[in-house]
Backbone as a printed PyTorch tensor [residue, N CA C, xyz], in Angstrom:
tensor([[[111.2230,  67.7830,  59.1120],
         [111.1090,  66.7960,  60.1160],
         [110.5110,  65.5930,  59.3950]],

        [[111.0000,  64.4470,  59.3510],
         [110.5070,  62.9980,  58.7500],
         [109.6770,  62.4190,  59.7210]],

        [[108.1350,  62.0710,  59.6170],
         [107.0950,  61.5230,  60.0700],
         [107.4060,  60.0290,  59.8620]],

        [[107.3280,  59.1770,  60.6450],
         [106.4670,  57.6770,  60.4010],
         [105.4940,  57.5570,  59.6030]],

        [[105.0140,  56.2080,  59.2510],
         [103.9410,  56.2560,  58.4230],
         [102.7640,  55.9010,  59.4890]],

        [[103.3210,  55.3180,  60.7950],
         [102.0860,  54.5810,  61.7010],
         [101.3680,  55.9990,  61.9520]],

        [[100.2680,  56.1490,  62.4200],
         [ 99.3520,  57.0850,  62.7710],
         [ 99.7890,  57.3690,  64.3540]],

        [[100.2360,  56.4460,  65.2890],
         [100.4890,  56.7640,  66.3350],
         [101.8570,  57.2210,  66.4220]],

        [[102.8410,  56.3350,  65.8090],
         [104.1750,  57.0660,  66.0550],
         [104.1880,  58.0870,  65.6320]],

        [[103.2150,  58.7770,  64.4470],
         [103.3250,  60.3130,  64.1150],
         [103.0460,  61.2900,  65.5150]],

        [[101.9340,  60.8130,  66.1980],
         [101.5450,  61.2570,  67.1170],
         [102.9060,  61.5910,  68.1730]],

        [[103.3080,  60.4300,  68.5110],
         [104.2690,  60.5830,  69.5130],
         [105.6660,  61.4020,  68.9390]],

        [[106.0150,  61.2900,  67.4780],
         [107.0500,  62.1820,  67.0450],
         [106.8200,  63.6400,  67.1090]],

        [[105.6660,  63.7950,  66.7680],
         [105.1420,  65.5140,  66.8980],
         [105.2560,  65.8310,  68.3670]],

        [[104.6240,  64.9750,  69.5300],
         [105.0060,  65.3120,  70.6020],
         [106.3600,  65.5960,  71.4880]],

        [[107.1940,  64.6950,  70.9170],
         [108.5020,  64.7300,  71.3760],
         [109.1010,  66.1490,  70.7540]],

        [[108.9650,  66.4090,  69.3370],
         [109.1750,  67.5220,  68.9140],
         [108.8170,  68.7940,  69.4880]],

        [[107.4720,  68.7340,  69.4840],
         [106.8650,  70.0960,  70.2730],
         [107.8840,  70.3280,  71.4360]],

        [[108.0140,  69.1780,  72.4640],
         [108.4770,  69.1630,  73.6660],
         [110.0760,  69.7560,  73.5560]],

        [[110.7400,  69.4860,  72.5180],
         [111.9110,  69.6870,  72.4180],
         [112.2430,  71.2540,  72.0440]],

        [[111.4310,  71.6540,  71.4050],
         [111.4190,  73.2940,  70.7140],
         [110.6520,  74.0870,  71.7570]],

        [[109.5540,  73.8080,  72.9830],
         [109.2010,  74.9490,  73.5270],
         [110.0650,  75.4250,  74.4800]],

        [[109.6550,  76.5880,  74.6120],
         [110.3690,  77.5400,  75.2780],
         [110.1220,  77.0920,  76.8240]],

        [[110.8290,  77.2330,  77.6610],
         [110.7030,  77.2100,  79.2110],
         [109.5590,  77.7960,  79.7420]],

        [[109.1130,  77.3930,  80.7670],
         [108.2990,  78.2660,  81.5170],
         [108.8300,  79.8410,  82.1920]],

        [[107.8190,  80.4990,  82.5860],
         [108.4390,  81.7780,  83.1090],
         [108.5940,  81.5210,  84.4830]],

        [[109.6770,  82.4960,  84.8030],
         [110.3240,  82.3180,  85.9620],
         [109.3250,  82.5070,  87.3210]],

        [[109.0810,  81.6960,  88.0100],
         [108.5140,  81.8830,  89.0660],
         [108.7500,  82.8160,  90.0270]],

        [[107.8270,  83.8040,  90.4910],
         [108.0120,  84.8980,  91.6400],
         [106.7570,  84.7410,  92.8030]],

        [[107.8350,  84.7200,  94.0270],
         [106.7000,  84.5550,  94.6410],
         [106.1660,  86.4040,  94.9990]],

        [[104.7970,  85.4200,  95.3910],
         [103.4970,  86.8280,  95.1870],
         [103.5890,  87.1690,  96.9040]],

        [[104.0750,  88.7620,  96.9920],
         [103.8920,  89.3140,  98.3070],
         [102.6560,  90.2500,  98.4250]],

        [[101.8750,  89.6500,  99.1410],
         [100.6210,  90.4500,  99.8000],
         [100.7270,  92.1720,  99.9270]],

        [[100.1250,  92.7800,  99.4870],
         [100.3000,  94.5780,  99.2350],
         [ 99.0020,  95.0360, 100.2920]],

        [[ 99.3330,  96.1610, 100.8070],
         [ 98.4410,  97.1640, 101.7390],
         [ 98.4890,  98.3030, 100.6900]],

        [[ 97.3180,  98.6580, 100.5080],
         [ 97.2100,  99.9000,  99.8200],
         [ 96.6390, 101.2130, 100.4190]],

        [[ 96.8810, 102.3590, 100.2960],
         [ 96.5750, 103.3090, 101.0330],
         [ 96.5240, 104.7610, 100.5090]],

        [[ 95.9720, 105.6220, 100.8100],
         [ 95.9220, 106.9620, 100.0740],
         [ 97.0040, 107.7100, 101.0590]],

        [[ 97.9880, 108.2980,  99.9820],
         [ 98.4820, 109.0700, 100.2850],
         [ 98.7000, 110.4570, 100.5430]],

        [[ 98.5740, 111.5190, 101.4740],
         [ 98.3030, 112.8070, 101.8110],
         [ 99.6160, 113.4740, 102.3790]],

        [[ 99.1290, 114.9820, 102.4380],
         [100.1440, 115.5480, 103.2320],
         [ 99.5550, 116.5370, 104.3470]],

        [[ 99.8220, 116.4940, 105.3190],
         [ 99.2700, 117.2090, 106.7270],
         [100.2290, 118.1510, 107.4630]],

        [[100.4640, 119.3470, 107.6890],
         [101.4350, 119.6100, 108.3640],
         [102.6760, 119.5110, 107.9500]],

        [[102.8410, 119.6010, 106.7510],
         [104.3540, 119.3050, 106.4790],
         [104.3600, 117.7050, 105.9560]],

        [[103.8890, 117.1380, 106.5330],
         [104.3350, 115.3440, 106.9740],
         [103.7230, 114.4830, 105.8860]],

        [[104.3610, 113.4260, 105.1240],
         [103.5120, 112.9430, 104.1120],
         [103.0450, 111.5460, 104.8510]],

        [[101.5790, 111.2450, 105.0860],
         [101.1460, 110.4070, 105.8010],
         [100.1210, 109.4790, 104.5260]],

        [[ 99.7930, 108.2000, 105.1680],
         [ 99.0900, 107.6010, 104.2530],
         [ 97.7100, 107.0580, 105.0930]],

        [[ 96.7720, 106.9750, 104.4780],
         [ 95.2960, 106.2350, 105.3630],
         [ 94.6550, 104.8910, 104.5310]],

        [[ 94.7020, 104.1620, 105.4620],
         [ 94.0050, 103.0650, 104.8470],
         [ 93.0680, 103.3650, 103.5610]],

        [[ 92.8990, 102.3190, 102.5520],
         [ 92.4650, 102.9940, 101.6020],
         [ 90.5560, 102.4100, 101.9320]],

        [[ 90.4660, 101.6910, 102.5390],
         [ 88.9020, 101.1270, 102.7370],
         [ 88.4060, 102.1670, 103.8740]],

        [[ 89.1300, 102.9900, 104.6580],
         [ 88.2980, 103.6500, 105.0650],
         [ 88.1200, 105.2440, 104.6770]],

        [[ 88.7710, 105.5130, 103.4970],
         [ 88.6750, 107.0980, 102.9920],
         [ 87.6740, 106.4160, 101.8650]],

        [[ 86.4410, 106.8970, 101.8450],
         [ 85.6040, 106.6460, 100.5730],
         [ 85.5210, 107.1640,  99.4210]],

        [[ 85.9350, 108.6680,  99.8320],
         [ 85.9550, 109.4910,  98.5970],
         [ 87.0500, 110.7630,  98.7290]],

        [[ 87.9900, 110.8470,  97.8120],
         [ 88.5950, 112.4660,  97.9500],
         [ 87.8560, 113.4050,  96.9750]],

        [[ 87.4640, 114.6650,  97.3890],
         [ 87.0340, 115.9830,  97.1930],
         [ 88.0690, 117.2240,  97.0250]],

        [[ 87.9000, 118.1230,  95.8770],
         [ 88.1980, 119.2270,  96.1350],
         [ 87.4160, 119.9550,  96.8690]],

        [[ 88.0940, 120.9190,  97.8310],
         [ 87.3750, 121.7130,  98.6020],
         [ 85.8200, 122.4530,  98.2000]],

        [[ 84.6440, 121.7600,  98.8250],
         [ 83.4440, 122.3620,  97.9240],
         [ 82.9630, 123.2790,  98.7730]],

        [[ 82.1140, 124.0290,  98.5330],
         [ 81.3440, 125.2640,  99.0140],
         [ 80.6580, 124.9640,  99.9530]],

        [[ 80.9480, 125.7180, 101.3060],
         [ 80.3460, 125.2050, 102.6240],
         [ 79.7960, 126.1100, 103.4450]],

        [[ 79.0160, 125.8850, 104.2910],
         [ 78.6520, 127.0770, 105.2220],
         [ 78.9910, 126.8680, 106.6710]],

        [[ 79.4360, 128.0150, 106.9340],
         [ 80.1920, 127.9110, 108.3490],
         [ 79.0560, 127.8020, 109.1990]],

        [[ 79.5490, 127.5680, 110.6350],
         [ 78.7180, 127.1080, 111.7690],
         [ 78.8010, 127.8760, 112.6600]],

        [[ 77.5530, 128.3450, 113.6440],
         [ 77.8260, 129.4210, 114.7680],
         [ 78.2660, 128.3230, 115.9280]],

        [[ 79.0200, 128.9670, 116.6440],
         [ 79.5000, 128.2770, 118.2060],
         [ 80.1230, 127.3610, 118.1170]],

        [[ 81.1490, 127.0800, 116.9770],
         [ 81.7490, 125.5370, 116.9190],
         [ 83.4890, 126.0230, 117.0320]],

        [[ 84.0170, 125.0030, 117.1100],
         [ 85.5250, 125.0240, 117.0920],
         [ 85.8640, 125.9390, 115.5240]],

        [[ 87.1230, 126.5120, 115.8680],
         [ 87.8290, 127.1900, 114.8890],
         [ 88.4040, 126.3030, 113.6770]],

        [[ 88.5470, 124.8430, 114.0170],
         [ 88.9180, 123.8030, 113.2460],
         [ 87.6520, 123.3290, 112.2980]],

        [[ 86.5150, 123.4340, 112.7980],
         [ 85.3310, 123.3850, 111.9920],
         [ 84.9980, 124.0320, 111.1700]],

        [[ 85.3110, 123.8580, 109.5460],
         [ 85.0040, 124.8440, 108.7010],
         [ 83.4240, 125.1270, 108.3420]],

        [[ 82.9930, 124.0470, 108.5810],
         [ 81.3390, 124.1130, 108.2460],
         [ 80.6280, 122.7320, 107.9620]],

        [[ 79.4400, 123.0010, 107.1140],
         [ 79.1180, 121.7440, 106.3350],
         [ 78.9380, 121.7560, 104.8700]],

        [[ 79.0370, 120.8090, 104.0720],
         [ 78.8980, 120.7750, 102.8980],
         [ 77.9000, 120.1450, 102.2020]],

        [[ 76.9260, 120.5140, 100.8860],
         [ 76.3320, 119.6640, 100.3360],
         [ 76.6630, 118.8780,  99.5210]],

        [[ 76.8700, 117.3190,  99.8670],
         [ 77.3430, 116.4680,  98.9530],
         [ 76.6120, 115.5070,  98.4450]],

        [[ 76.1230, 115.7250,  97.1040],
         [ 75.1200, 114.9650,  96.5460],
         [ 73.9390, 114.6660,  97.5310]],

        [[ 73.2240, 115.5810,  98.0370],
         [ 72.1330, 115.4660,  99.1120],
         [ 72.5370, 114.9580, 100.4660]],

        [[ 73.6450, 114.7910, 100.7960],
         [ 74.2520, 114.5990, 102.2010],
         [ 74.8340, 115.7980, 102.5310]],

        [[ 74.9320, 115.9520, 103.9600],
         [ 75.5370, 117.1410, 104.9100],
         [ 76.6910, 116.3400, 105.5550]],

        [[ 77.8670, 117.2160, 104.9130],
         [ 79.1010, 116.4490, 104.9340],
         [ 80.0290, 117.6750, 106.0120]],

        [[ 80.2360, 117.1930, 107.6170],
         [ 80.7430, 118.1440, 108.0280],
         [ 82.4390, 118.4340, 107.7430]],

        [[ 82.6950, 119.5530, 107.4380],
         [ 84.4840, 119.5190, 106.9780],
         [ 85.0640, 120.2230, 108.2650]],

        [[ 86.2170, 119.4340, 108.2280],
         [ 86.9510, 119.4850, 109.4130],
         [ 88.6790, 119.8260, 109.0880]],

        [[ 89.2060, 121.1120, 109.4750],
         [ 90.5280, 121.3670, 108.8840],
         [ 91.3220, 120.7260, 109.8040]],

        [[ 92.0090, 119.8480, 108.9210],
         [ 92.7150, 118.8420, 110.2560],
         [ 94.1410, 119.8440, 110.6960]],

        [[ 94.6200, 120.0420, 109.8430],
         [ 95.8320, 121.2410, 110.6470],
         [ 95.4960, 122.2990, 111.5700]],

        [[ 94.2340, 122.7800, 111.5000],
         [ 93.8570, 123.8970, 112.6710],
         [ 93.5910, 122.7170, 113.9290]],

        [[ 92.8840, 121.5580, 113.6180],
         [ 92.4670, 120.6230, 114.7320],
         [ 94.0990, 120.1400, 115.3330]],

        [[ 94.8130, 120.3640, 114.8840],
         [ 96.1100, 119.6990, 115.5190],
         [ 97.2670, 121.0890, 115.5800]],

        [[ 96.7270, 122.2250, 115.4170],
         [ 97.4240, 123.4660, 116.4940],
         [ 98.1330, 124.1690, 115.1640]],

        [[ 97.8430, 123.6660, 113.8810],
         [ 99.0140, 124.5780, 112.7860],
         [ 97.1940, 125.0940, 111.9500]],

        [[ 97.9060, 125.6850, 110.7840],
         [ 96.8430, 126.4400, 109.6960],
         [ 97.3470, 125.7650, 108.1180]],

        [[ 96.2720, 125.5310, 107.5370],
         [ 96.6340, 125.1330, 106.2290],
         [ 97.2680, 126.6550, 105.7810]],

        [[ 98.0900, 126.1820, 104.5470],
         [ 98.6970, 127.5750, 103.6990],
         [ 97.5710, 128.1840, 102.6300]],

        [[ 97.5950, 129.2770, 102.5380],
         [ 96.3690, 130.0800, 101.6710],
         [ 96.5480, 129.1660, 100.5030]],

        [[ 97.2670, 128.5830,  99.9280],
         [ 96.7460, 127.9300,  98.5340],
         [ 95.5750, 127.0150,  98.6970]],

        [[ 94.6850, 127.5280,  98.1130],
         [ 93.4440, 126.4910,  98.3460],
         [ 93.1330, 125.3310,  97.3690]],

        [[ 94.2100, 125.5440,  96.2210],
         [ 94.1580, 124.8570,  94.9740],
         [ 94.6110, 123.7450,  95.2890]],

        [[ 95.2160, 123.2120,  96.2930],
         [ 95.7870, 122.1050,  96.6480],
         [ 95.1250, 121.3230,  97.6480]],

        [[ 94.1820, 122.0960,  98.3630],
         [ 93.6000, 121.4430,  99.3680],
         [ 92.4740, 120.4070,  98.9330]],

        [[ 92.4890, 119.4040,  99.8400],
         [ 91.5330, 118.1210,  99.3130],
         [ 90.9430, 117.6200, 100.5840]],

        [[ 89.9240, 116.9900, 100.2460],
         [ 88.6560, 116.6140, 101.5620],
         [ 88.9100, 114.9100, 101.2840]],

        [[ 89.3490, 114.5680, 102.6430],
         [ 89.4280, 112.9320, 102.4490],
         [ 87.9810, 112.5490, 103.1210]],

        [[ 86.9070, 112.0620, 102.4540],
         [ 85.7430, 111.7160, 102.9970],
         [ 85.6820, 110.2010, 104.0280]],

        [[ 85.4640, 110.5590, 105.1560],
         [ 85.3650, 109.2170, 105.6270],
         [ 83.8800, 108.5940, 106.1350]],

        [[ 83.5230, 107.5400, 106.0440],
         [ 82.4910, 107.1530, 106.6770],
         [ 82.4760, 105.6430, 107.1210]],

        [[ 82.5140, 105.8470, 108.2910],
         [ 82.6450, 104.4230, 109.2530],
         [ 81.6100, 104.2590, 109.8840]],

        [[ 80.7900, 102.9710, 109.6570],
         [ 79.4620, 103.4910, 110.7060],
         [ 78.4590, 104.5130, 110.3800]],

        [[ 78.2830, 104.7420, 111.5810],
         [ 77.3900, 106.3980, 111.9470],
         [ 78.2920, 107.6730, 111.5490]],

        [[ 79.6620, 107.4990, 111.3740],
         [ 80.6050, 108.4280, 111.3000],
         [ 80.6610, 108.6380, 109.8160]],

        [[ 80.3380, 110.2580, 109.7430],
         [ 80.1050, 110.7280, 108.1520],
         [ 80.9940, 112.0410, 108.0860]],

        [[ 82.1650, 112.1880, 107.8610],
         [ 82.7100, 113.5790, 107.8170],
         [ 83.9460, 113.6980, 106.6630]],

        [[ 84.4140, 115.0090, 106.6010],
         [ 85.6570, 115.1910, 105.5730],
         [ 86.6460, 115.7980, 106.5930]],

        [[ 87.6340, 115.4550, 106.3050],
         [ 88.7790, 116.1890, 106.4330],
         [ 89.8720, 116.8540, 105.6230]],

        [[ 89.8310, 118.1180, 106.0960],
         [ 90.3560, 118.7040, 105.0990],
         [ 92.0060, 118.7930, 105.1910]],

        [[ 92.7230, 118.3100, 104.1210],
         [ 94.1590, 118.2730, 104.3060],
         [ 94.9870, 118.7750, 103.2010]],

        [[ 96.3970, 119.2790, 103.3340],
         [ 96.8160, 120.2170, 102.4290],
         [ 97.0950, 119.6260, 101.3390]],

        [[ 96.5950, 118.1740, 101.0180],
         [ 97.1210, 118.1380,  99.4010],
         [ 97.0630, 116.5660,  99.4620]],

        [[ 96.4410, 115.7860,  98.2320],
         [ 96.8460, 114.3830,  97.8830],
         [ 97.4380, 113.8820,  97.2210]],

        [[ 98.1810, 112.8550,  97.3210],
         [ 99.1760, 112.5690,  96.6500],
         [ 98.9790, 111.4810,  95.5850]],

        [[ 97.7920, 110.7030,  95.7180],
         [ 97.4250, 109.6340,  95.2060],
         [ 97.5570, 108.1660,  96.0680]],

        [[ 97.3000, 107.4630,  95.5660],
         [ 97.4240, 105.8030,  95.7530],
         [ 98.6210, 105.3350,  95.9370]],

        [[ 98.8740, 104.4770,  97.0390],
         [100.2640, 103.7350,  97.2340],
         [ 99.9020, 102.7360,  97.5810]],

        [[100.6820, 101.6310,  97.4310],
         [100.6930, 100.3210,  98.0170],
         [102.3210, 100.0880,  98.1670]],

        [[102.1050,  99.2030,  99.2840],
         [103.1440,  98.9200,  99.9870],
         [103.4170,  97.0810, 100.1670]],

        [[104.6050,  96.5000, 100.1490],
         [104.4910,  95.0820, 100.3450],
         [103.8320,  95.0230, 102.1300]],

        [[103.3900,  94.1840, 102.4620],
         [102.7310,  94.0080, 103.8840],
         [104.0310,  93.6000, 104.6160]],

        [[105.0820,  93.1190, 104.2140],
         [106.4380,  92.9510, 104.9110],
         [107.0910,  93.6920, 105.5110]],

        [[106.7320,  94.7540, 104.6140],
         [107.7310,  96.2880, 104.8960],
         [107.0120,  97.1900, 105.8180]],

        [[105.8740,  96.3470, 106.8930],
         [105.2020,  97.1310, 107.8820],
         [105.9350,  97.2640, 109.3540]],

        [[105.9470,  98.3680, 109.9390],
         [106.7380,  98.4420, 110.9960],
         [105.8890,  98.9160, 111.9520]],

        [[105.3060,  98.6040, 113.0320],
         [104.3480,  98.8740, 114.5070],
         [104.8090,  99.9970, 115.0230]],

        [[106.3030, 100.4910, 114.5400],
         [107.0710, 101.6000, 115.5260],
         [106.6610, 102.8290, 115.1280]],

        [[106.4660, 103.7730, 116.0290],
         [106.5190, 105.0710, 115.4790],
         [107.7520, 105.8940, 114.7610]],

        [[107.5250, 106.3330, 113.4820],
         [108.4650, 106.8540, 112.7230],
         [109.5840, 107.6410, 113.5280]],

        [[110.8290, 107.9330, 113.2590],
         [111.2760, 109.0190, 114.1280],
         [110.9750, 110.6790, 113.4140]],

        [[111.1490, 111.4530, 114.3920],
         [110.7080, 112.7980, 113.9300],
         [109.3930, 112.9310, 113.9050]],

        [[108.2760, 112.1710, 113.9850],
         [107.1170, 112.2600, 114.0680],
         [106.7570, 113.4520, 114.9080]],

        [[105.5800, 114.5400, 114.6980],
         [105.2370, 115.6700, 115.5500],
         [104.2340, 115.0740, 116.4970]],

        [[104.5580, 115.8190, 117.8400],
         [103.8630, 114.9790, 118.7830],
         [102.1890, 115.0760, 118.4660]],

        [[101.9930, 116.1130, 118.2390],
         [100.3070, 116.4590, 117.6740],
         [ 99.7450, 115.2050, 116.9420]],

        [[100.5140, 114.4810, 115.7090],
         [100.4800, 113.5750, 115.0570],
         [100.2970, 112.2550, 115.5100]],

        [[101.5680, 111.9490, 116.7090],
         [101.5580, 110.5820, 117.2110],
         [100.2620, 109.6730, 117.9320]],

        [[ 99.4280, 110.4380, 118.5400],
         [ 98.1950, 109.7670, 118.6630],
         [ 97.4060, 109.0820, 117.6730]],

        [[ 97.6420, 109.7840, 116.4880],
         [ 96.8400, 108.9030, 115.3500],
         [ 97.4580, 108.1760, 114.2670]],

        [[ 98.6910, 107.8570, 114.7760],
         [100.1690, 107.0850, 113.6880],
         [ 99.5410, 105.7620, 113.9910]],

        [[ 99.6630, 104.8810, 113.0490],
         [ 99.4650, 103.2730, 113.7010],
         [100.5640, 102.4820, 112.8860]],

        [[101.8400, 102.8730, 113.2050],
         [102.7500, 102.2110, 112.3990],
         [103.4220, 102.9460, 111.2500]],

        [[104.0910, 102.2230, 110.5320],
         [104.6530, 102.8650, 109.3030],
         [105.1890, 101.9390, 108.2390]],

        [[105.1000, 102.3650, 107.3980],
         [105.6960, 101.1700, 105.9450],
         [107.2200, 101.7980, 105.5570]],

        [[108.1980, 100.8490, 105.3280],
         [109.0540, 101.4700, 104.5570],
         [109.2830, 101.7350, 103.2210]],

        [[109.7650, 103.1530, 102.4640],
         [109.7690, 103.0860, 101.6130],
         [111.5710, 103.6620, 101.4590]],

        [[111.7620, 103.4950, 100.0140],
         [113.1420, 104.0880,  99.6310],
         [113.4010, 105.2070, 100.1830]],

        [[112.4860, 106.4370, 100.3810],
         [112.7760, 107.7160, 100.7140],
         [112.5820, 107.5430, 102.1670]],

        [[112.5620, 106.5930, 102.7810],
         [112.3250, 106.4490, 104.1570],
         [110.9110, 106.0490, 104.6630]],

        [[110.5220, 106.2730, 105.8430],
         [109.0390, 105.4410, 106.5010],
         [108.0590, 106.1850, 106.0770]],

        [[106.9990, 105.7570, 105.7420],
         [105.6910, 106.5970, 105.1760],
         [104.8260, 105.9670, 106.4460]],

        [[104.4940, 106.8630, 107.6270],
         [103.7770, 106.9400, 108.5870],
         [102.0970, 106.3170, 108.2990]],

        [[101.3940, 105.7790, 108.8230],
         [ 99.8920, 105.2750, 108.5800],
         [ 99.2130, 106.1500, 109.5730]],

        [[ 98.4850, 106.8740, 108.9550],
         [ 97.3740, 107.7090, 109.9070],
         [ 96.0310, 106.7080, 109.7970]],

        [[ 95.5350, 107.1040, 111.2680],
         [ 94.4300, 106.1350, 111.5360],
         [ 93.4320, 106.7670, 111.7850]],

        [[ 92.1880, 106.8910, 110.8230],
         [ 91.1210, 107.4090, 110.9630],
         [ 90.1710, 106.8070, 112.1450]],

        [[ 90.3030, 105.5420, 112.7460],
         [ 89.8430, 105.0420, 113.6450],
         [ 90.0640, 105.8470, 114.9480]],

        [[ 91.5580, 105.9670, 115.2350],
         [ 92.2140, 106.5000, 116.2800],
         [ 91.5100, 108.0080, 116.3640]],

        [[ 91.3760, 108.6960, 115.2630],
         [ 90.8140, 110.1480, 115.3400],
         [ 89.8410, 110.1520, 115.6990]],

        [[ 88.6830, 109.3780, 115.4340],
         [ 87.1700, 109.6280, 115.3040],
         [ 87.3050, 108.9840, 117.2860]],

        [[ 88.0520, 108.0140, 117.7040],
         [ 87.9220, 107.6820, 119.0330],
         [ 88.4010, 108.9340, 120.0870]],

        [[ 88.8380, 110.1340, 119.4450],
         [ 89.1170, 111.1430, 120.3700],
         [ 88.4320, 112.0540, 120.8120]],

        [[ 88.2350, 112.0860, 121.9780],
         [ 86.9060, 112.7890, 122.4790],
         [ 86.9870, 114.2830, 122.1290]],

        [[ 88.2670, 114.7980, 121.4960],
         [ 88.6860, 116.1990, 121.3520],
         [ 87.8540, 116.3720, 120.1150]],

        [[ 88.0520, 115.4400, 119.2680],
         [ 87.6420, 115.7030, 118.1670],
         [ 85.8870, 115.5790, 117.6800]],

        [[ 85.2810, 114.9940, 118.8150],
         [ 83.8190, 115.0860, 118.7820],
         [ 83.2670, 116.2310, 119.7870]],

        [[ 84.4010, 117.1540, 120.5010],
         [ 83.7830, 118.5410, 121.3520],
         [ 84.1670, 119.5590, 120.1230]],

        [[ 82.9470, 119.6280, 119.2010],
         [ 82.9540, 120.8070, 118.4410],
         [ 82.3070, 122.1050, 118.8470]],

        [[ 81.5670, 121.8900, 120.0960],
         [ 81.1300, 123.2410, 120.5250],
         [ 82.4560, 124.1980, 120.7250]],

        [[ 82.0040, 125.5620, 120.2950],
         [ 83.0790, 126.1560, 121.0920],
         [ 82.9580, 126.6690, 122.5980]]])
């Protein structure tokens, strides 16, 4: 590249040359907001709970059984100095967890004064969904016992993923009636 002798003309020539050889801007993509949840299995159904409502995921800790409580109340566990009530969600819904304790996990919920652990079959991890894939409709084939706790679903290639609502669960009077 041959540059002119005058300094200003040199700057203009360098600027023009830079524009001519510069690569184009990256392709613009629309940013779609996403919803994030914890994917887990309960009674053979894959569900997802809102990320902000599950404060922790634990392996099933040692716990102490409590007398005169419903069968689905497993007991209480000491988790870092706090007593965590453990609720067997499949038993609460009328089923039974399989014998393989290795896969059982505890979803710790802490919403206001409510602090409890829900024992589920397994936790699959974190999943994100584009918010425009949400449907408020009940997914087809959802077991009747789960329907009161479902708050819509997100579309996935393999089908719909139902959204489990811990808020709906803690509003259920049956869940608070732990005395046998």
